[in-house]
GROMACS .gro file of N, CA and C in nm:
model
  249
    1UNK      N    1  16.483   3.820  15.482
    1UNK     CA    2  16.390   3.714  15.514
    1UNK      C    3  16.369   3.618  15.398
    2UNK      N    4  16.362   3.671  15.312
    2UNK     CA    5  16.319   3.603  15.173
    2UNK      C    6  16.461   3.478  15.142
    3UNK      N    7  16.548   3.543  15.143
    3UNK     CA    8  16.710   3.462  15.120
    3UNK      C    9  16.701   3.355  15.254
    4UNK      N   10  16.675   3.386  15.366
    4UNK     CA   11  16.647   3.261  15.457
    4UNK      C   12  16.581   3.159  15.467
    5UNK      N   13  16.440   3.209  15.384
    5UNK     CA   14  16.317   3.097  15.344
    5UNK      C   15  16.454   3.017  15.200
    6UNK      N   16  16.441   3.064  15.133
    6UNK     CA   17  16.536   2.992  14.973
    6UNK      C   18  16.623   2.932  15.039
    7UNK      N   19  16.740   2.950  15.167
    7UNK     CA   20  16.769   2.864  15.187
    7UNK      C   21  16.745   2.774  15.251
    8UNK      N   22  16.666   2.756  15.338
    8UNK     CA   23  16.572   2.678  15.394
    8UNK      C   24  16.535   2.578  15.312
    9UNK      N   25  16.460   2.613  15.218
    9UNK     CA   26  16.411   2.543  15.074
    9UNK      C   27  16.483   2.461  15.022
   10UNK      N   28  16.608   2.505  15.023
   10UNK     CA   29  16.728   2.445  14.935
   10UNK      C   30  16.800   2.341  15.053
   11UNK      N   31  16.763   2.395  15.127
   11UNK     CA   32  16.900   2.248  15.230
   11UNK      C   33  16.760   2.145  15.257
   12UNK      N   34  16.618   2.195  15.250
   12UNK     CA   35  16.509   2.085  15.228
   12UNK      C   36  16.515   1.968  15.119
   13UNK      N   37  16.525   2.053  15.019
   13UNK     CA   38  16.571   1.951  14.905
   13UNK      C   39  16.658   1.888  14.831
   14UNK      N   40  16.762   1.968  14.904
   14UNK     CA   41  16.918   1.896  14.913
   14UNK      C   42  16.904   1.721  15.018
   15UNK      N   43  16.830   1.779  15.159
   15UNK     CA   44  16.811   1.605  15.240
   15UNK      C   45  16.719   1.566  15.111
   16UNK      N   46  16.614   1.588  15.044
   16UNK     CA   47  16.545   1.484  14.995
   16UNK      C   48  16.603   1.454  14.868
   17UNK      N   49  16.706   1.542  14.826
   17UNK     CA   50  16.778   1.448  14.777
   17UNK      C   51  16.900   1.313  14.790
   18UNK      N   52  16.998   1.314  14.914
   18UNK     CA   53  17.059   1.243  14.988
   18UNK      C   54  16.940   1.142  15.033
   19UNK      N   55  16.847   1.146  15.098
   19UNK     CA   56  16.756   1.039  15.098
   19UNK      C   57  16.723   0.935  14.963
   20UNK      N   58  16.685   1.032  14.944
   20UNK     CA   59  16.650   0.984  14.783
   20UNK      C   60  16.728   0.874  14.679
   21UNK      N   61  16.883   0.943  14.704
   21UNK     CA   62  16.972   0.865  14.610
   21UNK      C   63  16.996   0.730  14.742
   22UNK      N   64  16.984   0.732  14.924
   22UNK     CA   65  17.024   0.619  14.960
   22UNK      C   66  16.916   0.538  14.923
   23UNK      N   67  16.814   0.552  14.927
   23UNK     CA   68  16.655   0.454  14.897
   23UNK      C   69  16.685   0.407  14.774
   24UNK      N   70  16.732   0.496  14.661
   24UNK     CA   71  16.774   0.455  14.535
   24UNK      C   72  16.901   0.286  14.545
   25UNK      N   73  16.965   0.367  14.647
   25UNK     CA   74  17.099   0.232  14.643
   25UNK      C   75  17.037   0.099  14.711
   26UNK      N   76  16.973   0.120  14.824
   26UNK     CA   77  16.910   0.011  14.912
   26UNK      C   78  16.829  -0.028  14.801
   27UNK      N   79  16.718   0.022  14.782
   27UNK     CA   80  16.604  -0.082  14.725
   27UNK      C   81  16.658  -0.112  14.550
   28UNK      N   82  16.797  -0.064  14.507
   28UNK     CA   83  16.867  -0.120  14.398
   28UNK      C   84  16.929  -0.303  14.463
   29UNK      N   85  16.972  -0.252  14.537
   29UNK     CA   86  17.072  -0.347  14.642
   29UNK      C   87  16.942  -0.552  14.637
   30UNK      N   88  16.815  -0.479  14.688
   30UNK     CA   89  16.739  -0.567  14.788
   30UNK      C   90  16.653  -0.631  14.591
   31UNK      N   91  16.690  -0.520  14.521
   31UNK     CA   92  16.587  -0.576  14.368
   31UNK      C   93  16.639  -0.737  14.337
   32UNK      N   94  16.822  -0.651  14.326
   32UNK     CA   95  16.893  -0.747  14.253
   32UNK      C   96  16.930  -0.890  14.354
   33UNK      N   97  16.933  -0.884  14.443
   33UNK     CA   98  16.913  -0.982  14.573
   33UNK      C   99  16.824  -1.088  14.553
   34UNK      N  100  16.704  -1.019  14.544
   34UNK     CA  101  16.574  -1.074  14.524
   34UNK      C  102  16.571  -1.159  14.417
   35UNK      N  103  16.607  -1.076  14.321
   35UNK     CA  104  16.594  -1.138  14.183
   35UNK      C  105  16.663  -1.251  14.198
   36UNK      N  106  16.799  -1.240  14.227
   36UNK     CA  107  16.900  -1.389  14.201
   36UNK      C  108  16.851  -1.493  14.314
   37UNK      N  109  16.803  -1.447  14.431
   37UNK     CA  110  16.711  -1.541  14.488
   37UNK      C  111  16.567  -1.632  14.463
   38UNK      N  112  16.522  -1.569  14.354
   38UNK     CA  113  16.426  -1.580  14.254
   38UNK      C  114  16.441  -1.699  14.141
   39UNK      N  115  16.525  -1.649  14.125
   39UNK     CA  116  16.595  -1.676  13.939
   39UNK      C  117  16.665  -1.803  13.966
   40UNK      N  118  16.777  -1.773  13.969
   40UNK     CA  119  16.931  -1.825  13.956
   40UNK      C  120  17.002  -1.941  14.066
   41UNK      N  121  16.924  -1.866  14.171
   41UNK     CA  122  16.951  -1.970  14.298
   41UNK      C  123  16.858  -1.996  14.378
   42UNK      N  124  16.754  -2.009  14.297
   42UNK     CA  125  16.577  -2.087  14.349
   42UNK      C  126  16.614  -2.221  14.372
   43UNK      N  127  16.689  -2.331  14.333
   43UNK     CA  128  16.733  -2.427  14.393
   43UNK      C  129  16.763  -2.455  14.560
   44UNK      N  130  16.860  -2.316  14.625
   44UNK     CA  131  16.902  -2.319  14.740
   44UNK      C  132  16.769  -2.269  14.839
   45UNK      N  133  16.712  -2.240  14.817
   45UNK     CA  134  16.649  -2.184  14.903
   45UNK      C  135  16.427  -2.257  14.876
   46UNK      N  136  16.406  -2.236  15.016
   46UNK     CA  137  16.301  -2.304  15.040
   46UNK      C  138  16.133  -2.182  14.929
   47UNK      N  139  16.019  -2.287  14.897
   47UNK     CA  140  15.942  -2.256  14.835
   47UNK      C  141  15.919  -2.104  14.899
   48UNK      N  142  15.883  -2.056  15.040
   48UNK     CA  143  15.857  -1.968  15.153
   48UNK      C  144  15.953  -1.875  15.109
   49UNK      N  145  16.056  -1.883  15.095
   49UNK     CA  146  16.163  -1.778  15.075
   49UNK      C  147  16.161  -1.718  14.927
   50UNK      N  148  16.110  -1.861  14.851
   50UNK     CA  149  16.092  -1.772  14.713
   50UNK      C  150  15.978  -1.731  14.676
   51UNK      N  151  15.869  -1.744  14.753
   51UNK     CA  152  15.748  -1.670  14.732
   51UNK      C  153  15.788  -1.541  14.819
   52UNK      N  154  15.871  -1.526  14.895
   52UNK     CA  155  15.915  -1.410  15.011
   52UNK      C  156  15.994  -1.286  14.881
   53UNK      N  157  16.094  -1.372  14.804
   53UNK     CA  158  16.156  -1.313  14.723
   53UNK      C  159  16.040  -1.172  14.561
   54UNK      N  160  15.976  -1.315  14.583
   54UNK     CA  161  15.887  -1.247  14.424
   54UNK      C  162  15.826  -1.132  14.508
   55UNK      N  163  15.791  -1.111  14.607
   55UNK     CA  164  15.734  -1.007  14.679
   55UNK      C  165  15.813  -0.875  14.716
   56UNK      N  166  15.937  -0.906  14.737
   56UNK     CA  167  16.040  -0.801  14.767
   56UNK      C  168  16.056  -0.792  14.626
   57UNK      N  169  16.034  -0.860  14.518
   57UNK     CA  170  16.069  -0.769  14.368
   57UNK      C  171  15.979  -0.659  14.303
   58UNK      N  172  15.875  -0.679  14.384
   58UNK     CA  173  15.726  -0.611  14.344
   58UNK      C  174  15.771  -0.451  14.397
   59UNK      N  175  15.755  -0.471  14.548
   59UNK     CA  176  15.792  -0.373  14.640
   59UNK      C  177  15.927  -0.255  14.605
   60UNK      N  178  16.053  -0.378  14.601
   60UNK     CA  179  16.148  -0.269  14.579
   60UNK      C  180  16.165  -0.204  14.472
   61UNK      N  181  16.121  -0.284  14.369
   61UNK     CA  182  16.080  -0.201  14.239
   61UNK      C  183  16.014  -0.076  14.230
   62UNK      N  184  15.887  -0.074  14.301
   62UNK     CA  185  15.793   0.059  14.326
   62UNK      C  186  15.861   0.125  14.415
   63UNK      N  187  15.968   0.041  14.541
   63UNK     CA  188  16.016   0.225  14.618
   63UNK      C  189  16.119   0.261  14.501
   64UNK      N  190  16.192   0.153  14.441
   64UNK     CA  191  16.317   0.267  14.332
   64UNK      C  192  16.264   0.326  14.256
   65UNK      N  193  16.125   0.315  14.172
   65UNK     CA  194  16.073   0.434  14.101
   65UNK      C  195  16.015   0.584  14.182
   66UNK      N  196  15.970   0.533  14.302
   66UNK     CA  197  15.913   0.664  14.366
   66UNK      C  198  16.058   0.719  14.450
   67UNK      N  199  16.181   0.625  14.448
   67UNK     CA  200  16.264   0.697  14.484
   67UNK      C  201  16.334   0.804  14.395
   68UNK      N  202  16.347   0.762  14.226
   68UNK     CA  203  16.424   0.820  14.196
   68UNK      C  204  16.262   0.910  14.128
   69UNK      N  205  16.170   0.956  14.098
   69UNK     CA  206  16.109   1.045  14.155
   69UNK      C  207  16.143   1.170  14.250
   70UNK      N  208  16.125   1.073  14.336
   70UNK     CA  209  16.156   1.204  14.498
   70UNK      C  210  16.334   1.273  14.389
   71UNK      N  211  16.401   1.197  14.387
   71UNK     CA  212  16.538   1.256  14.287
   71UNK      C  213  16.548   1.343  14.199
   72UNK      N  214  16.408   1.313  14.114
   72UNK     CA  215  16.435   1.430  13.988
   72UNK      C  216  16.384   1.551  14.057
   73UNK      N  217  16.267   1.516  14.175
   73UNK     CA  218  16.213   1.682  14.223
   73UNK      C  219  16.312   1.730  14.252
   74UNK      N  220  16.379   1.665  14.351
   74UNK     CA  221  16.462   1.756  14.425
   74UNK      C  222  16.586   1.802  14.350
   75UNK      N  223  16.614   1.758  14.233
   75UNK     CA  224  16.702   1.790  14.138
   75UNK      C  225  16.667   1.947  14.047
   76UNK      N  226  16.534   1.931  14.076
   76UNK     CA  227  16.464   2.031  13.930
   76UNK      C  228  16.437   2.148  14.090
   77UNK      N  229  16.403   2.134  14.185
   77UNK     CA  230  16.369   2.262  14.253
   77UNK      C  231  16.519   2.308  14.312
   78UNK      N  232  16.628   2.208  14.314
   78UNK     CA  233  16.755   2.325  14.372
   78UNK      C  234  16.851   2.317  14.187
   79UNK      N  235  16.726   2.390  14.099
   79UNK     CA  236  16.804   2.405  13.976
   79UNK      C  237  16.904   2.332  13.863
   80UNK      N  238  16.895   2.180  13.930
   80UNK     CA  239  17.035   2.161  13.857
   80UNK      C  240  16.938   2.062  13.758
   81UNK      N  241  17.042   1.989  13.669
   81UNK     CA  242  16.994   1.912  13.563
   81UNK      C  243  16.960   1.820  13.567
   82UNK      N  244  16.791   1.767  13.528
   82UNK     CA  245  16.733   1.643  13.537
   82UNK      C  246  16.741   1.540  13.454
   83UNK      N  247  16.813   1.447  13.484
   83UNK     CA  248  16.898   1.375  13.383
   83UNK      C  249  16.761   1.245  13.341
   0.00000   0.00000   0.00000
């Protein structure tokens, strides 16, 4: 019984880790987006879109920290090394 709960446990925090690292790639993906929509190519695009932009930098910023969070747990409870 005990070895069924652990693995249980372990394929739990194995998905939150696969979650974890895609939230990591998406809201990496939507930062740097943002940003050059922001920054670099604030010319092309309307005032609305770049006040739209500074807002998605706020946001995706805070899910990639609480993503890679959710990452180190699930790194440190199925044992391996928290980089």
């Amino acid at each position: 019984m005990a070895s069924m709960a652990r693995k249980e446990s372990t394929n739990r925090y194995h998905a939150l880790f696969n979650v974890a690292n895609s939230t990591l790639g998406i809201s990496l993906g939507l930062l740097v987006l943002s940003i050059a929509i922001s920054y670099p190519l604030a010319d092309l695009f309307s005032l609305g879109q770049q006040v739209a932009s500074h807002l998605v930098i706020i946001v995706s910023a805070s899910v990639l920290k609480v993503a890679y969070v959710a990452r180190c747990i699930a790194l440190y409870e199925q044992h391996k090394q928290v980089c």
